[in-house]
């Protein structure tokens, strides 16, 4: 869906739904000029609604005026954005997605967003325009891929009403929104449709569309590359494994590369350490790390960032059969590390181990991996916050700052040496699980064994990558979290 930029008075915007952001105001005298002109065209309706207390400007508060003579739009949807001086990107996104979700329930709808100036706020007008474009892309897309009557419909026309100088910001927001939607779609599709081979096929298609280089490593190549840890996880499935390697060469051959590595367990039954029925219901989402990498790489390519980025996805199914890897097995990873298997449901780290080592061998100078890795991280940080683990404080801080700029909450976790002792094995170099306590950290310490001294950040997205239910501001299913953070982290590489 293309998003256009329009200028001019808000009351003249010809659309089916005009979404107007407004902040708390005591009187019409405090209205920004475009809102004051709109209110005048409405014969003071907005001012009267404020005076009566029907609208307050509270964040994500909606008020629909369905019959609005005097303006060109068919409907006016007022959405509160809260106090401008406290308006963050996360808050504005919440408000605007709430509004676009409200407007997207019918097919063939035209929608436009007009926002007050951010002159006195935390955000700038360019950031706000970009968030408006992103909300128009994401708010009208649901998870009902397989319903005969979808609950949400893409807009037939979408417009951001803003300054003409903000066309680049609108384009950027639109690209990010499309990348998020790609990630969400991949996560929401069923495991009978998305498995290692089909994920790789989709990556090839997307790479051709975006101008990315793409290489797919099949099972024979994976054996040649000594990826024994990944191959062990895959051996219980009839679906052969794949590793996808995408490249964006925006800075020349000699420039340092960022590698983004995504866990792509397209379905996780737990293997012989079989999950319960309840625990298996949403395991189509266990490839969210790989899907996030794919979405971010499309945005990096389409934005033509002047950086070198390698995107890698380790793709397997974890299934139980007579050929499954077993408890007590000792695996040899690509870098020669031996691993004692004590739980086949701790398989994501086994996949990432080989792919991280491969990324190091490709010459990456910075690493980020993403994985729905541990329930322990959800216990620690809840369902909305990503856990951040690293071997390099400076690189970790850059990634956390990128997440803050992107409105995606993330929190650094301790990586103390004492946790290394918890994954020592009596029969191999390490074991693939530690004790019950500190499970998210011991999983990260396991991964650390495969990155050498390369500055590395591990993002545990087990909580925020998949929403169990709809909310006013968020669709259930895949969320596309961390796509924006990865793009912002790549831009940080550009800036040194």
Coordinates of C-alpha atoms in Angstrom, one line a residue:
X1 CA 0.0 0.0 0.0
X2 CA 1.4 3.4 -1.1
X3 CA 1.1 6.3 1.3
X4 CA 0.9 9.8 0.0
X5 CA 1.7 13.1 1.6
X6 CA -0.8 15.9 1.5
X7 CA -0.6 19.5 2.5
X8 CA -3.2 22.2 3.1
X9 CA -6.1 22.7 5.5
X10 CA -7.3 19.7 7.4
X11 CA -10.9 20.4 6.6
X12 CA -10.2 20.2 2.9
X13 CA -8.8 16.6 2.9
X14 CA -11.0 14.5 0.8
X15 CA -11.1 11.1 2.5
X16 CA -13.5 8.7 4.1
X17 CA -11.8 8.8 7.5
X18 CA -9.9 11.8 8.7
X19 CA -8.0 10.9 11.9
X20 CA -6.9 14.0 13.8
X21 CA -4.6 13.9 16.8
X22 CA -5.3 16.3 19.6
X23 CA -3.7 17.1 22.9
X24 CA -5.5 18.2 26.1
X25 CA -6.6 21.8 25.8
X26 CA -8.4 24.1 28.1
X27 CA -9.9 26.4 25.4
X28 CA -10.0 26.9 21.7
X29 CA -7.4 29.6 22.1
X30 CA -4.7 26.9 22.8
X31 CA -5.5 24.9 19.6
X32 CA -2.8 24.7 17.0
X33 CA -3.7 26.7 13.9
X34 CA -4.7 23.7 11.7
X35 CA -7.0 22.3 14.5
X36 CA -8.5 25.8 15.1
X37 CA -9.3 26.1 11.4
X38 CA -10.9 22.6 11.4
X39 CA -12.9 23.5 14.5
X40 CA -14.1 26.7 12.9
X41 CA -15.3 24.7 9.8
X42 CA -17.2 22.5 12.2
X43 CA -18.8 25.5 13.9
X44 CA -17.0 25.0 17.2
X45 CA -17.9 21.3 17.6
X46 CA -14.5 20.2 18.9
X47 CA -14.4 23.1 21.4
X48 CA -17.9 22.2 22.7
X49 CA -16.9 18.5 23.1
X50 CA -13.9 19.6 25.2
X51 CA -16.0 22.0 27.3
X52 CA -18.5 19.3 28.0
X53 CA -15.8 16.8 28.9
X54 CA -16.7 14.4 26.1
X55 CA -13.2 14.5 24.9
X56 CA -10.1 15.1 27.0
X57 CA -7.1 14.4 24.9
X58 CA -6.2 11.4 27.0
X59 CA -3.8 9.0 25.2
X60 CA -5.6 6.8 22.6
X61 CA -9.0 8.2 23.5
X62 CA -11.3 8.0 20.4
X63 CA -14.3 10.1 19.5
X64 CA -16.0 9.6 16.2
X65 CA -18.1 12.2 14.4
X66 CA -19.8 10.2 11.7
X67 CA -21.7 13.0 10.0
X68 CA -19.6 16.2 9.7
X69 CA -21.0 18.7 7.2
X70 CA -18.5 21.6 6.6
X71 CA -15.5 19.5 5.9
X72 CA -14.5 17.3 2.9
X73 CA -14.0 14.0 5.0
X74 CA -16.9 11.6 5.4
X75 CA -16.0 10.9 9.1
X76 CA -13.8 12.6 11.6
X77 CA -12.1 10.4 14.2
X78 CA -10.5 12.4 17.0
X79 CA -7.7 10.6 18.8
X80 CA -6.1 11.8 22.0
X81 CA -2.3 11.9 22.0
X82 CA -1.8 13.1 25.6
X83 CA 0.5 16.0 26.5
X84 CA 2.8 17.0 23.7
X85 CA 5.7 17.6 26.1
X86 CA 5.5 13.9 27.2
X87 CA 4.6 12.3 23.9
X88 CA 7.1 9.6 23.0
X89 CA 7.2 7.5 19.9
X90 CA 5.7 4.5 21.7
X91 CA 2.8 6.6 23.0
X92 CA 2.1 8.2 19.6
X93 CA 2.2 4.8 17.9
X94 CA -0.3 3.4 20.4
X95 CA -2.7 6.3 19.8
X96 CA -2.4 6.2 16.0
X97 CA -2.6 2.4 15.6
X98 CA -5.7 2.5 17.9
X99 CA -7.3 4.9 15.5
X100 CA -6.3 3.1 12.3
X101 CA -7.6 -0.2 13.7
X102 CA -10.9 1.6 14.3
X103 CA -11.1 2.8 10.7
X104 CA -10.0 -0.4 9.0
X105 CA -13.1 -2.6 9.7
X106 CA -14.6 -2.2 6.2
X107 CA -13.1 -2.7 2.8
X108 CA -12.3 0.0 0.3
X109 CA -11.8 2.8 2.9
X110 CA -9.7 5.9 2.4
X111 CA -7.9 7.1 5.5
X112 CA -5.8 10.1 6.4
X113 CA -3.9 11.2 9.5
X114 CA -3.4 14.8 10.6
X115 CA -1.3 15.6 13.6
X116 CA -0.6 18.7 15.7
X117 CA 2.9 20.2 15.6
X118 CA 5.5 18.6 17.8
X119 CA 7.4 21.9 18.2
X120 CA 7.3 21.8 22.0
X121 CA 7.5 18.1 22.4
X122 CA 10.0 15.2 22.7
X123 CA 9.4 14.1 19.2
X124 CA 10.0 16.2 16.1
X125 CA 7.5 16.6 13.2
X126 CA 9.5 14.2 10.9
X127 CA 9.3 11.4 13.5
X128 CA 5.6 12.0 14.0
X129 CA 4.9 11.9 10.2
X130 CA 6.9 8.7 10.0
X131 CA 4.9 7.1 12.8
X132 CA 1.7 8.2 11.1
X133 CA 2.7 6.4 7.9
X134 CA 3.8 3.3 9.8
X135 CA 0.4 3.2 11.7
X136 CA -1.5 3.5 8.4
X137 CA 0.5 0.4 7.2
X138 CA 0.2 -1.7 10.3
X139 CA -3.1 -0.8 11.9
X140 CA -5.2 -2.0 9.0
X141 CA -3.5 -5.5 8.8
X142 CA -4.8 -8.3 11.1
X143 CA -4.0 -11.9 11.8
X144 CA -7.0 -13.4 10.1
X145 CA -5.1 -14.7 7.1
X146 CA -7.3 -17.8 6.9
X147 CA -10.7 -16.4 7.6
X148 CA -13.3 -16.1 4.8
X149 CA -14.3 -12.7 6.1
X150 CA -11.2 -10.9 7.5
X151 CA -11.7 -8.6 10.4
X152 CA -9.4 -5.9 9.0
X153 CA -8.9 -4.4 5.5
X154 CA -6.0 -2.5 4.0
X155 CA -6.9 1.0 3.1
X156 CA -7.7 1.7 -0.6
X157 CA -5.9 5.1 -0.1
X158 CA -3.7 6.3 2.7
X159 CA -2.5 9.8 3.4
X160 CA -0.4 11.7 5.9
X161 CA -1.4 15.4 6.1
X162 CA 1.7 17.3 7.0
X163 CA 4.4 19.6 5.8
X164 CA 5.7 19.0 2.3
X165 CA 9.3 18.8 3.8
X166 CA 8.3 15.5 5.4
X167 CA 8.0 13.3 2.3
X168 CA 11.2 11.4 3.2
X169 CA 9.9 10.7 6.7
X170 CA 6.6 9.4 5.3
X171 CA 8.4 7.1 2.9
X172 CA 10.6 5.8 5.7
X173 CA 7.6 5.1 8.0
X174 CA 5.8 3.4 5.2
X175 CA 8.8 1.1 4.5
X176 CA 9.1 0.2 8.2
X177 CA 5.4 -0.5 8.4
X178 CA 5.6 -2.9 5.4
X179 CA 8.7 -4.6 6.9
X180 CA 6.8 -5.1 10.2
X181 CA 3.8 -6.5 8.3
X182 CA 6.1 -9.0 6.5
X183 CA 7.4 -10.2 9.9
X184 CA 3.9 -10.4 11.3
X185 CA 2.6 -12.4 8.3
X186 CA 5.5 -14.9 8.5
X187 CA 4.8 -15.5 12.2
X188 CA 1.1 -15.8 11.7
X189 CA 1.2 -18.3 8.9
X190 CA 0.8 -21.9 10.0
X191 CA 3.7 -24.4 10.3
X192 CA 2.1 -26.5 7.6
X193 CA 2.7 -23.5 5.3
X194 CA 5.9 -22.1 6.7
X195 CA 8.7 -24.6 7.1
X196 CA 12.4 -24.4 6.4
X197 CA 12.2 -24.8 2.6
X198 CA 9.2 -22.5 2.1
X199 CA 10.7 -19.8 4.4
X200 CA 13.9 -20.0 2.3
X201 CA 11.8 -19.7 -0.9
X202 CA 10.1 -16.6 0.5
X203 CA 13.4 -15.1 1.4
X204 CA 14.7 -15.6 -2.1
X205 CA 11.5 -13.9 -3.5
X206 CA 11.8 -11.0 -1.1
X207 CA 15.5 -10.6 -1.8
X208 CA 14.9 -10.3 -5.5
X209 CA 12.2 -7.6 -4.9
X210 CA 14.4 -5.6 -2.6
X211 CA 17.8 -5.9 -4.2
X212 CA 19.4 -8.1 -1.5
X213 CA 21.9 -10.8 -2.3
X214 CA 20.6 -14.2 -1.2
X215 CA 22.2 -17.6 -0.6
X216 CA 20.4 -20.7 0.7
X217 CA 22.4 -23.5 2.4
X218 CA 20.8 -26.9 2.1
X219 CA 21.4 -29.9 4.3
X220 CA 24.4 -31.1 2.2
X221 CA 26.0 -27.7 2.4
X222 CA 25.3 -27.6 6.2
X223 CA 27.1 -30.9 6.6
X224 CA 30.0 -29.4 4.7
X225 CA 30.0 -26.4 6.9
X226 CA 30.1 -28.6 10.0
X227 CA 26.9 -27.4 11.5
X228 CA 26.4 -30.5 13.6
X229 CA 24.4 -28.7 16.4
X230 CA 21.8 -27.3 14.0
X231 CA 21.6 -30.6 12.0
X232 CA 20.9 -32.6 15.2
X233 CA 17.8 -30.5 16.0
X234 CA 16.5 -31.0 12.4
X235 CA 17.0 -34.7 12.2
X236 CA 13.7 -35.7 13.7
X237 CA 11.7 -33.9 11.1
X238 CA 10.8 -34.8 7.5
X239 CA 11.4 -31.2 6.6
X240 CA 15.1 -30.7 5.8
X241 CA 16.9 -27.7 7.4
X242 CA 18.0 -24.6 5.7
X243 CA 20.2 -21.6 6.5
X244 CA 19.4 -18.3 4.6
X245 CA 22.1 -15.7 4.1
X246 CA 21.0 -12.2 2.9
X247 CA 23.5 -9.4 2.1
X248 CA 23.0 -5.7 1.8
X249 CA 26.3 -4.1 0.6
X250 CA 25.7 -0.4 1.1
X251 CA 29.2 0.7 2.3
X252 CA 31.8 -1.1 0.1
X253 CA 33.8 -4.2 0.5
X254 CA 36.2 -3.0 3.2
X255 CA 33.6 -1.5 5.5
X256 CA 32.7 -3.5 8.7
X257 CA 29.6 -5.7 8.5
X258 CA 26.8 -6.1 11.0
X259 CA 25.3 -9.6 11.1
X260 CA 21.7 -10.1 12.2
X261 CA 21.0 -13.7 13.1
X262 CA 17.5 -15.0 13.6
X263 CA 16.3 -18.2 15.2
X264 CA 14.0 -20.0 12.8
X265 CA 12.4 -23.0 14.5
X266 CA 9.4 -23.1 12.2
X267 CA 7.6 -25.4 14.6
X268 CA 8.8 -26.6 18.0
X269 CA 7.2 -29.7 19.5
X270 CA 9.9 -29.9 22.0
X271 CA 11.3 -33.0 20.3
X272 CA 11.6 -36.0 22.6
X273 CA 11.3 -33.6 25.5
X274 CA 7.7 -33.1 24.2
X275 CA 5.8 -30.0 25.1
X276 CA 2.2 -30.2 26.5
X277 CA -0.7 -29.5 24.2
X278 CA -1.1 -26.1 25.7
X279 CA 2.6 -25.3 25.3
X280 CA 2.6 -26.3 21.7
X281 CA -0.4 -24.2 20.5
X282 CA 1.6 -21.1 19.5
X283 CA 4.8 -22.8 18.5
X284 CA 4.4 -21.7 14.9
X285 CA 5.8 -18.4 16.3
X286 CA 9.2 -20.0 17.3
X287 CA 10.6 -18.6 14.1
X288 CA 9.9 -15.0 15.0
X289 CA 13.6 -14.2 15.2
X290 CA 14.2 -15.3 11.6
X291 CA 11.0 -13.5 10.5
X292 CA 12.2 -10.3 12.3
X293 CA 15.6 -10.5 10.6
X294 CA 13.8 -10.9 7.2
X295 CA 11.6 -7.9 7.8
X296 CA 14.5 -5.7 8.9
X297 CA 16.7 -6.7 6.0
X298 CA 13.9 -5.6 3.5
X299 CA 13.7 -2.2 5.2
X300 CA 17.5 -1.8 5.3
X301 CA 17.7 -2.6 1.6
X302 CA 14.7 -0.4 0.6
X303 CA 16.1 2.5 2.7
X304 CA 19.4 1.9 1.0
X305 CA 21.4 2.4 4.2
X306 CA 25.1 3.0 3.6
X307 CA 26.1 0.1 5.7
X308 CA 27.0 -3.6 5.1
X309 CA 24.6 -6.0 6.8
X310 CA 24.4 -9.8 6.6
X311 CA 21.1 -11.4 7.6
X312 CA 21.1 -15.1 8.6
X313 CA 18.3 -17.4 9.5
X314 CA 18.8 -20.9 10.9
X315 CA 15.7 -22.8 9.8
X316 CA 14.6 -26.2 11.3
X317 CA 11.6 -28.1 12.6
X318 CA 12.0 -29.7 16.0
X319 CA 10.0 -32.9 15.9
X320 CA 10.0 -36.3 17.7
X321 CA 10.5 -39.5 15.7
X322 CA 12.9 -42.5 15.7
X323 CA 15.7 -40.4 14.3
X324 CA 15.4 -37.5 16.8
X325 CA 18.4 -36.4 18.8
X326 CA 18.3 -37.7 22.3
X327 CA 19.0 -36.8 25.8
X328 CA 22.6 -37.6 26.6
X329 CA 23.8 -37.1 23.0
X330 CA 26.9 -35.1 22.6
X331 CA 26.9 -32.7 19.6
X332 CA 29.9 -31.0 18.0
X333 CA 29.2 -27.5 16.8
X334 CA 30.8 -25.6 13.9
X335 CA 33.4 -24.0 16.1
X336 CA 34.4 -27.4 17.6
X337 CA 32.6 -26.9 20.9
X338 CA 31.0 -30.1 22.3
X339 CA 27.5 -29.9 23.7
X340 CA 25.8 -32.4 26.0
X341 CA 22.0 -32.5 25.3
X342 CA 20.0 -32.6 28.5
X343 CA 16.7 -31.2 27.1
X344 CA 15.7 -31.4 23.4
X345 CA 13.2 -28.5 24.0
X346 CA 16.2 -26.2 24.5
X347 CA 16.9 -26.4 20.8
X348 CA 16.9 -22.8 19.7
X349 CA 20.3 -22.2 21.2
X350 CA 21.7 -25.2 19.4
X351 CA 20.5 -23.8 16.1
X352 CA 21.9 -20.3 16.8
X353 CA 25.2 -21.7 18.0
X354 CA 26.2 -22.8 14.5
X355 CA 24.7 -19.8 12.7
X356 CA 26.5 -17.4 15.0
X357 CA 29.8 -19.2 14.5
X358 CA 29.2 -19.0 10.7
X359 CA 28.5 -15.3 10.9
X360 CA 31.8 -14.8 12.7
X361 CA 33.6 -16.8 10.0
X362 CA 31.9 -14.5 7.4
X363 CA 33.8 -11.6 9.0
X364 CA 31.0 -9.8 10.8
X365 CA 32.3 -7.0 13.0
X366 CA 29.1 -6.7 15.1
X367 CA 26.5 -9.3 15.9
X368 CA 22.8 -9.2 16.9
X369 CA 20.8 -12.3 17.3
X370 CA 17.0 -12.5 17.9
X371 CA 15.2 -15.5 19.3
X372 CA 12.1 -16.6 21.1
X373 CA 14.5 -18.3 23.4
X374 CA 13.3 -18.7 26.9
X375 CA 10.1 -18.5 29.0
X376 CA 12.4 -17.4 31.8
X377 CA 12.9 -14.1 30.1
X378 CA 9.1 -13.6 30.0
X379 CA 9.0 -14.4 33.7
X380 CA 11.7 -11.8 34.4
X381 CA 10.5 -9.0 32.1
X382 CA 6.9 -9.7 31.2
X383 CA 5.3 -9.9 27.7
X384 CA 6.2 -6.4 26.5
X385 CA 9.9 -6.1 27.1
X386 CA 12.8 -7.6 25.2
X387 CA 15.7 -9.0 27.3
X388 CA 19.2 -7.7 26.2
X389 CA 22.3 -9.7 26.8
X390 CA 25.8 -8.9 25.6
X391 CA 29.5 -9.4 25.8
X392 CA 30.3 -5.7 25.0
X393 CA 28.8 -2.9 27.0
X394 CA 29.3 -0.2 24.3
X395 CA 27.6 -2.2 21.6
X396 CA 24.8 -3.2 24.0
X397 CA 24.2 0.4 24.9
X398 CA 24.0 1.4 21.2
X399 CA 21.3 -1.3 20.6
X400 CA 19.4 -0.3 23.7
X401 CA 19.5 3.3 22.6
X402 CA 18.2 2.2 19.2
X403 CA 15.3 0.4 20.8
X404 CA 14.5 3.5 22.9
X405 CA 14.4 5.6 19.7
X406 CA 12.2 3.1 18.1
X407 CA 9.7 2.9 20.9
X408 CA 10.4 -0.8 21.5
X409 CA 11.2 -1.4 25.2
X410 CA 14.3 -3.5 26.0
X411 CA 16.2 -4.1 29.2
X412 CA 19.8 -5.1 29.7
X413 CA 20.4 -8.3 31.8
X414 CA 23.5 -9.3 33.8
X415 CA 26.1 -11.5 32.1
X416 CA 28.3 -12.3 35.1
X417 CA 31.0 -14.9 34.8
X418 CA 29.4 -16.9 37.6
X419 CA 26.7 -18.0 35.2
X420 CA 29.3 -19.8 33.0
X421 CA 29.7 -22.4 35.8
X422 CA 26.0 -23.3 35.5
X423 CA 26.4 -24.7 32.0
X424 CA 29.6 -26.7 32.5
X425 CA 29.2 -30.4 31.6
X426 CA 31.0 -33.4 33.0
X427 CA 31.1 -35.2 29.7
X428 CA 31.4 -32.3 27.1
X429 CA 32.5 -28.7 27.0
X430 CA 29.0 -27.4 27.9
X431 CA 25.5 -28.6 28.4
X432 CA 22.5 -27.1 26.6
X433 CA 20.5 -26.2 29.8
X434 CA 21.4 -24.9 33.2
X435 CA 19.4 -25.1 36.4
X436 CA 15.9 -23.7 36.8
X437 CA 17.0 -20.3 38.0
X438 CA 18.5 -17.7 35.7
X439 CA 17.4 -19.6 32.6
X440 CA 17.4 -16.6 30.3
X441 CA 21.0 -15.7 31.4
X442 CA 22.4 -19.2 31.1
X443 CA 20.9 -19.5 27.6
X444 CA 22.7 -16.3 26.7
X445 CA 25.9 -17.5 28.2
X446 CA 25.6 -20.6 26.1
X447 CA 25.3 -18.5 22.9
X448 CA 28.3 -16.4 24.0
X449 CA 30.5 -19.4 23.5
X450 CA 30.0 -19.2 19.7
X451 CA 30.8 -15.5 19.0
X452 CA 34.5 -15.4 19.9
X453 CA 35.4 -11.8 20.8
X454 CA 33.0 -10.2 18.3
X455 CA 30.8 -7.5 20.0
X456 CA 27.5 -9.3 20.2
X457 CA 24.0 -8.6 21.5
X458 CA 21.4 -11.3 22.1
X459 CA 17.7 -10.2 22.1
X460 CA 15.3 -12.6 23.8
X461 CA 12.0 -11.7 22.2
X462 CA 9.9 -14.6 23.7
X463 CA 7.5 -12.2 25.3
X464 CA 6.9 -9.3 22.9
X465 CA 7.1 -11.1 19.6
X466 CA 3.7 -12.8 19.8
X467 CA 0.5 -11.4 21.4
X468 CA -2.0 -13.9 22.8
X469 CA -5.0 -11.6 22.3
X470 CA -6.2 -8.4 20.6
X471 CA -6.1 -5.1 22.3
X472 CA -7.4 -1.7 21.1
X473 CA -3.9 -0.6 20.1
X474 CA -2.5 -4.0 19.0
X475 CA -3.5 -7.0 16.9
X476 CA -3.0 -10.4 18.4
X477 CA -0.5 -12.8 16.9
X478 CA 2.9 -11.7 15.5
X479 CA 3.8 -8.2 16.5
X480 CA 6.9 -7.5 14.4
X481 CA 8.7 -6.1 17.4
X482 CA 12.4 -5.2 17.0
X483 CA 12.2 -4.6 13.2
X484 CA 12.6 -0.9 13.9
X485 CA 15.3 -1.5 16.5
X486 CA 17.4 -3.5 14.0
X487 CA 17.1 -0.8 11.4
X488 CA 18.1 1.8 13.9
X489 CA 21.0 -0.3 15.1
X490 CA 22.2 -0.6 11.5
X491 CA 22.0 3.2 11.2
X492 CA 24.1 3.4 14.4
X493 CA 26.8 1.4 12.5
X494 CA 26.6 4.0 9.8
X495 CA 27.3 6.8 12.3
X496 CA 30.3 4.9 13.8

